[in-house]
Amino acid sequence: MRDGPRRSRLGLRVVALAYLAMLLVLPVGLVFWRTFEHGVGPVLDALGDPSVLHAFKVTGIVAFWTVLLNTVFGVGVAVLLVRHRFPGRRALSAFIDLPLAVSPVVVGLALILAYGKFAPIGGWLEARGIQMIFALPGMVLATVFVSLPLVVREVAPVLEEIGIEQEQAAWTLGAGKVQTFKRITLPSIRWALAYGVVLTLARALGEYGAVAVVSGRLVDKTQTVTLVVEERFQNFDQTTAYAASVALAAVAVVILVVINLLRPDERNR
Amino acid sequence: MFGAGLATMWLSLLVLIPLAAVVWRAQEDGAGAFWDAVTAPEAAAAIRLTVVASFIVALVNVVFGTLIAWVLVRDDFRGKRIVEALIDLPFALPTIVAGLVLLALYGVGSPVGITLAYTRAGVVVALLFVTLPFVVRTVQPVLLEFDWEMEEAAASLGASRLTTFRRVVLPNLLPAISAGTALAFARAISEFGSTVLISGNLPFKTKVAAVHIYGQIETDNTTGAAAVATVLLVVALVVLVGLDMLQRWAARRA
């Protein structure tokens, strides 16, 4: 290789890596380092605080329902969009992506205006003893909203690609709808589905803005881990804010590893 | 059909009715009230800051996103796989944690001597953090598929490397770059969590539109919140519809 290209290639590499270092690696690394500066003990103490433990529980509950609802919806809608033709199909497809364009705070506002105590639907539910806003149901709705397209957009292209021949063969051989789905469709979409589920999980564990609005941030009631980070940081409890952040970041790193194992272009090879 | 009906109902209850409620609330008190709410000095300043910062972020992403994608595809070095995986970190990391880590490095008493806390530059850096993957991840697959022979042909015909890049490579990357940039812009416009800690939310200075909406909700001014929210919704829709049209146009041309 000539000398010129090699030198300019090295230059580009240095610029790209410096950008990533300043933006990602150094900030994240610094927080990890400062968190464990005095060992693991203080971190575990901070995470053992009852309010923090409660926040982890709330985050877990919200993430569980979000993943469950969006998996069912995601697979269902992907099958609908790919395998069926019906009026309004294109509109449905366009609306699925809408949540990605909406600010999390606007999501929260929208849910308050529809399901708050003084809104028509919210009032109706409230009269029947179901509180949506400032309670878990609203937080689940908010998180489902922001992560709505993630499963659909992973599963639909794979369904498109595998075609319907195998499914038709199964029907011809007398398999029922459920059996065909379980034995033929599900195995062929499992990696795409897993990828979509992991993306949904990451988003659900990390959601902040939408949940901040609809939860009312009630400590020991509706506070999630991301809300703990913000609350403790603003109240100068840096130890807990850092410990909770590092816990979330550690989960993010695990998710990153899984994402890389499941990455679409690699599973096709 | 039962399935389509069920999906439409869920989508309506979850997304469409609530968003319609926002637009409805924004115009409830008349067009004058809507206009007053979005042109109130504090709201207008927040919208202006958000749009300008998002433009800057989009431009930086055009350059650095393309450059990083280029390095990841064409270059080879030890640890490249880790760098490759790192690109998705902003998608996996909660936004509030992103804000916190940036404040740790660029806050008061910064160990590298760069203090961006409570400045507009801090807002831009936070937005750069969360939008990093968009351009990289849209340009990368196109570069991978790219035909090296076209470049070699240009080079053998005497084009310099810069000319080859500008005349041969860049036009082929343009649809992907614009798609990634549009997504990054839409994300930056609506971003909330990552800017909360580092910006300090100073009115007229570092308060972005989403934080302004949040403040209006907290003070029970949902009409004012809905007005600014409607502006954000419209901007995001215009960008995404534009992107869709651009992609159709590019697909027709290809």
mmCIF file of N, CA, C and O in Angstrom, chain A residues 191-238:
data_model
loop_
_atom_site.group_PDB
_atom_site.id
_atom_site.type_symbol
_atom_site.label_atom_id
_atom_site.label_comp_id
_atom_site.label_asym_id
_atom_site.label_seq_id
_atom_site.Cartn_x
_atom_site.Cartn_y
_atom_site.Cartn_z
ATOM 1 N N TRP A 191 -35.147 -15.487 16.399
ATOM 2 C CA TRP A 191 -34.006 -14.590 16.650
ATOM 3 C C TRP A 191 -34.411 -13.126 16.498
ATOM 4 O O TRP A 191 -34.002 -12.281 17.287
ATOM 5 N N ALA A 192 -35.233 -12.867 15.486
ATOM 6 C CA ALA A 192 -35.723 -11.498 15.316
ATOM 7 C C ALA A 192 -36.561 -11.095 16.516
ATOM 8 O O ALA A 192 -36.450 -9.975 17.029
ATOM 9 N N LEU A 193 -37.372 -12.026 16.987
ATOM 10 C CA LEU A 193 -38.218 -11.754 18.144
ATOM 11 C C LEU A 193 -37.352 -11.486 19.377
ATOM 12 O O LEU A 193 -37.589 -10.531 20.128
ATOM 13 N N ALA A 194 -36.327 -12.311 19.559
ATOM 14 C CA ALA A 194 -35.433 -12.123 20.705
ATOM 15 C C ALA A 194 -34.766 -10.749 20.640
ATOM 16 O O ALA A 194 -34.672 -10.037 21.650
ATOM 17 N N TYR A 195 -34.341 -10.361 19.443
ATOM 18 C CA TYR A 195 -33.706 -9.048 19.254
ATOM 19 C C TYR A 195 -34.675 -7.930 19.622
ATOM 20 O O TYR A 195 -34.338 -7.016 20.371
ATOM 21 N N GLY A 196 -35.898 -8.037 19.118
ATOM 22 C CA GLY A 196 -36.916 -7.025 19.418
ATOM 23 C C GLY A 196 -37.226 -6.966 20.908
ATOM 24 O O GLY A 196 -37.384 -5.883 21.479
ATOM 25 N N VAL A 197 -37.296 -8.132 21.545
ATOM 26 C CA VAL A 197 -37.596 -8.179 22.977
ATOM 27 C C VAL A 197 -36.474 -7.514 23.779
ATOM 28 O O VAL A 197 -36.730 -6.760 24.715
ATOM 29 N N VAL A 198 -35.229 -7.774 23.393
ATOM 30 C CA VAL A 198 -34.104 -7.177 24.116
ATOM 31 C C VAL A 198 -34.109 -5.654 23.960
ATOM 32 O O VAL A 198 -33.905 -4.919 24.925
ATOM 33 N N LEU A 199 -34.397 -5.173 22.745
ATOM 34 C CA LEU A 199 -34.492 -3.723 22.532
ATOM 35 C C LEU A 199 -35.601 -3.127 23.396
ATOM 36 O O LEU A 199 -35.441 -2.073 24.010
ATOM 37 N N THR A 200 -36.749 -3.829 23.442
ATOM 38 C CA THR A 200 -37.874 -3.354 24.242
ATOM 39 C C THR A 200 -37.503 -3.309 25.718
ATOM 40 O O THR A 200 -37.798 -2.344 26.423
ATOM 41 N N LEU A 201 -36.826 -4.359 26.169
ATOM 42 C CA LEU A 201 -36.413 -4.431 27.574
ATOM 43 C C LEU A 201 -35.487 -3.266 27.918
ATOM 44 O O LEU A 201 -35.648 -2.606 28.948
ATOM 45 N N ALA A 202 -34.518 -3.001 27.029
ATOM 46 C CA ALA A 202 -33.575 -1.905 27.277
ATOM 47 C C ALA A 202 -34.323 -0.589 27.405
ATOM 48 O O ALA A 202 -34.073 0.212 28.310
ATOM 49 N N ARG A 203 -35.254 -0.370 26.493
ATOM 50 C CA ARG A 203 -36.001 0.879 26.508
ATOM 51 C C ARG A 203 -36.859 0.979 27.770
ATOM 52 O O ARG A 203 -36.969 2.034 28.387
ATOM 53 N N ALA A 204 -37.463 -0.158 28.167
ATOM 54 C CA ALA A 204 -38.355 -0.161 29.327
ATOM 55 C C ALA A 204 -37.575 0.107 30.617
ATOM 56 O O ALA A 204 -38.020 0.853 31.475
ATOM 57 N N LEU A 205 -36.403 -0.501 30.747
ATOM 58 C CA LEU A 205 -35.606 -0.299 31.964
ATOM 59 C C LEU A 205 -35.091 1.130 32.051
ATOM 60 O O LEU A 205 -34.899 1.664 33.136
ATOM 61 N N GLY A 206 -34.856 1.752 30.902
ATOM 62 C CA GLY A 206 -34.210 3.057 30.896
ATOM 63 C C GLY A 206 -35.146 4.230 30.700
ATOM 64 O O GLY A 206 -34.706 5.373 30.738
ATOM 65 N N GLU A 207 -36.444 3.976 30.495
ATOM 66 C CA GLU A 207 -37.341 5.089 30.198
ATOM 67 C C GLU A 207 -37.388 6.078 31.355
ATOM 68 O O GLU A 207 -37.468 5.707 32.514
ATOM 69 N N TYR A 208 -37.316 7.344 31.017
ATOM 70 C CA TYR A 208 -37.282 8.372 32.045
ATOM 71 C C TYR A 208 -38.389 9.415 31.852
ATOM 72 O O TYR A 208 -39.253 9.574 32.712
ATOM 73 N N GLY A 209 -38.372 10.088 30.698
ATOM 74 C CA GLY A 209 -39.260 11.235 30.506
ATOM 75 C C GLY A 209 -40.746 10.931 30.636
ATOM 76 O O GLY A 209 -41.468 11.587 31.396
ATOM 77 N N ALA A 210 -41.216 9.923 29.908
ATOM 78 C CA ALA A 210 -42.651 9.610 29.917
ATOM 79 C C ALA A 210 -43.083 9.164 31.312
ATOM 80 O O ALA A 210 -44.138 9.552 31.815
ATOM 81 N N VAL A 211 -42.217 8.357 31.946
ATOM 82 C CA VAL A 211 -42.533 7.848 33.276
ATOM 83 C C VAL A 211 -42.471 8.976 34.313
ATOM 84 O O VAL A 211 -43.265 9.016 35.249
ATOM 85 N N ALA A 212 -41.535 9.923 34.123
ATOM 86 C CA ALA A 212 -41.437 11.052 35.052
ATOM 87 C C ALA A 212 -42.750 11.831 35.082
ATOM 88 O O ALA A 212 -43.192 12.276 36.138
ATOM 89 N N VAL A 213 -43.392 11.966 33.914
ATOM 90 C CA VAL A 213 -44.628 12.742 33.846
ATOM 91 C C VAL A 213 -45.810 11.967 34.445
ATOM 92 O O VAL A 213 -46.540 12.488 35.284
ATOM 93 N N VAL A 214 -45.996 10.706 34.059
ATOM 94 C CA VAL A 214 -47.219 10.007 34.475
ATOM 95 C C VAL A 214 -47.124 9.386 35.868
ATOM 96 O O VAL A 214 -48.141 9.031 36.456
ATOM 97 N N SER A 215 -45.912 9.236 36.402
ATOM 98 C CA SER A 215 -45.789 8.533 37.679
ATOM 99 C C SER A 215 -46.068 9.436 38.866
ATOM 100 O O SER A 215 -46.401 8.971 39.950
ATOM 101 N N GLY A 216 -45.888 10.770 38.688
ATOM 102 C CA GLY A 216 -45.992 11.663 39.823
ATOM 103 C C GLY A 216 -44.783 11.572 40.741
ATOM 104 O O GLY A 216 -44.719 12.247 41.755
ATOM 105 N N ARG A 217 -43.816 10.730 40.427
ATOM 106 C CA ARG A 217 -42.560 10.562 41.168
ATOM 107 C C ARG A 217 -42.773 10.368 42.654
ATOM 108 O O ARG A 217 -42.140 11.031 43.464
ATOM 109 N N LEU A 218 -43.683 9.480 43.038
ATOM 110 C CA LEU A 218 -43.949 9.257 44.457
ATOM 111 C C LEU A 218 -42.926 8.260 45.004
ATOM 112 O O LEU A 218 -42.932 7.090 44.619
ATOM 113 N N VAL A 219 -42.058 8.755 45.906
ATOM 114 C CA VAL A 219 -41.026 7.894 46.491
ATOM 115 C C VAL A 219 -41.696 6.724 47.209
ATOM 116 O O VAL A 219 -42.710 6.891 47.872
ATOM 117 N N ASP A 220 -41.120 5.543 47.044
ATOM 118 C CA ASP A 220 -41.644 4.307 47.641
ATOM 119 C C ASP A 220 -42.979 3.870 47.043
ATOM 120 O O ASP A 220 -43.587 2.911 47.514
ATOM 121 N N LYS A 221 -43.462 4.596 46.033
ATOM 122 C CA LYS A 221 -44.705 4.150 45.397
ATOM 123 C C LYS A 221 -44.483 3.957 43.903
ATOM 124 O O LYS A 221 -44.516 2.848 43.396
ATOM 125 N N THR A 222 -44.258 5.077 43.189
ATOM 126 C CA THR A 222 -44.155 4.974 41.730
ATOM 127 C C THR A 222 -42.764 5.352 41.231
ATOM 128 O O THR A 222 -42.570 5.547 40.037
ATOM 129 N N GLN A 223 -41.797 5.463 42.123
ATOM 130 C CA GLN A 223 -40.464 5.879 41.686
ATOM 131 C C GLN A 223 -39.723 4.699 41.045
ATOM 132 O O GLN A 223 -39.598 3.638 41.657
ATOM 133 N N THR A 224 -39.222 4.920 39.832
ATOM 134 C CA THR A 224 -38.430 3.891 39.172
ATOM 135 C C THR A 224 -36.937 4.193 39.388
ATOM 136 O O THR A 224 -36.588 5.220 39.966
ATOM 137 N N VAL A 225 -36.079 3.311 38.892
ATOM 138 C CA VAL A 225 -34.639 3.491 39.125
ATOM 139 C C VAL A 225 -34.134 4.767 38.443
ATOM 140 O O VAL A 225 -33.339 5.516 39.014
ATOM 141 N N THR A 226 -34.612 5.034 37.216
ATOM 142 C CA THR A 226 -34.141 6.249 36.534
ATOM 143 C C THR A 226 -34.587 7.496 37.304
ATOM 144 O O THR A 226 -33.858 8.491 37.357
ATOM 145 N N LEU A 227 -35.768 7.424 37.923
ATOM 146 C CA LEU A 227 -36.235 8.566 38.715
ATOM 147 C C LEU A 227 -35.418 8.710 39.998
ATOM 148 O O LEU A 227 -35.184 9.824 40.469
ATOM 149 N N VAL A 228 -34.966 7.582 40.554
ATOM 150 C CA VAL A 228 -34.084 7.628 41.728
ATOM 151 C C VAL A 228 -32.789 8.353 41.370
ATOM 152 O O VAL A 228 -32.315 9.209 42.123
ATOM 153 N N VAL A 229 -32.224 8.030 40.205
ATOM 154 C CA VAL A 229 -30.967 8.659 39.786
ATOM 155 C C VAL A 229 -31.123 10.176 39.800
ATOM 156 O O VAL A 229 -30.312 10.898 40.396
ATOM 157 N N GLU A 230 -32.217 10.654 39.177
ATOM 158 C CA GLU A 230 -32.404 12.093 39.074
ATOM 159 C C GLU A 230 -32.648 12.707 40.448
ATOM 160 O O GLU A 230 -32.013 13.690 40.826
ATOM 161 N N GLU A 231 -33.531 12.082 41.238
ATOM 162 C CA GLU A 231 -33.904 12.644 42.546
ATOM 163 C C GLU A 231 -32.691 12.707 43.465
ATOM 164 O O GLU A 231 -32.420 13.741 44.084
ATOM 165 N N ARG A 232 -31.920 11.621 43.533
ATOM 166 C CA ARG A 232 -30.774 11.601 44.440
ATOM 167 C C ARG A 232 -29.693 12.574 43.982
ATOM 168 O O ARG A 232 -29.028 13.212 44.780
ATOM 169 N N PHE A 233 -29.522 12.672 42.657
ATOM 170 C CA PHE A 233 -28.495 13.592 42.148
ATOM 171 C C PHE A 233 -28.844 15.032 42.504
ATOM 172 O O PHE A 233 -27.986 15.789 42.958
ATOM 173 N N GLN A 234 -30.119 15.397 42.320
ATOM 174 C CA GLN A 234 -30.539 16.771 42.634
ATOM 175 C C GLN A 234 -30.446 17.043 44.125
ATOM 176 O O GLN A 234 -30.288 18.177 44.551
ATOM 177 N N ASN A 235 -30.563 15.987 44.968
ATOM 178 C CA ASN A 235 -30.496 16.173 46.412
ATOM 179 C C ASN A 235 -29.092 15.919 46.963
ATOM 180 O O ASN A 235 -28.924 15.639 48.151
ATOM 181 N N PHE A 236 -28.099 15.984 46.081
ATOM 182 C CA PHE A 236 -26.685 15.887 46.470
ATOM 183 C C PHE A 236 -26.309 14.546 47.107
ATOM 184 O O PHE A 236 -25.335 14.464 47.831
ATOM 185 N N ASP A 237 -27.114 13.508 46.856
ATOM 186 C CA ASP A 237 -26.730 12.167 47.301
ATOM 187 C C ASP A 237 -26.049 11.480 46.109
ATOM 188 O O ASP A 237 -26.609 10.606 45.462
ATOM 189 N N GLN A 238 -24.806 11.933 45.851
ATOM 190 C CA GLN A 238 -24.120 11.468 44.647
ATOM 191 C C GLN A 238 -23.832 9.974 44.699
ATOM 192 O O GLN A 238 -23.903 9.288 43.680
#
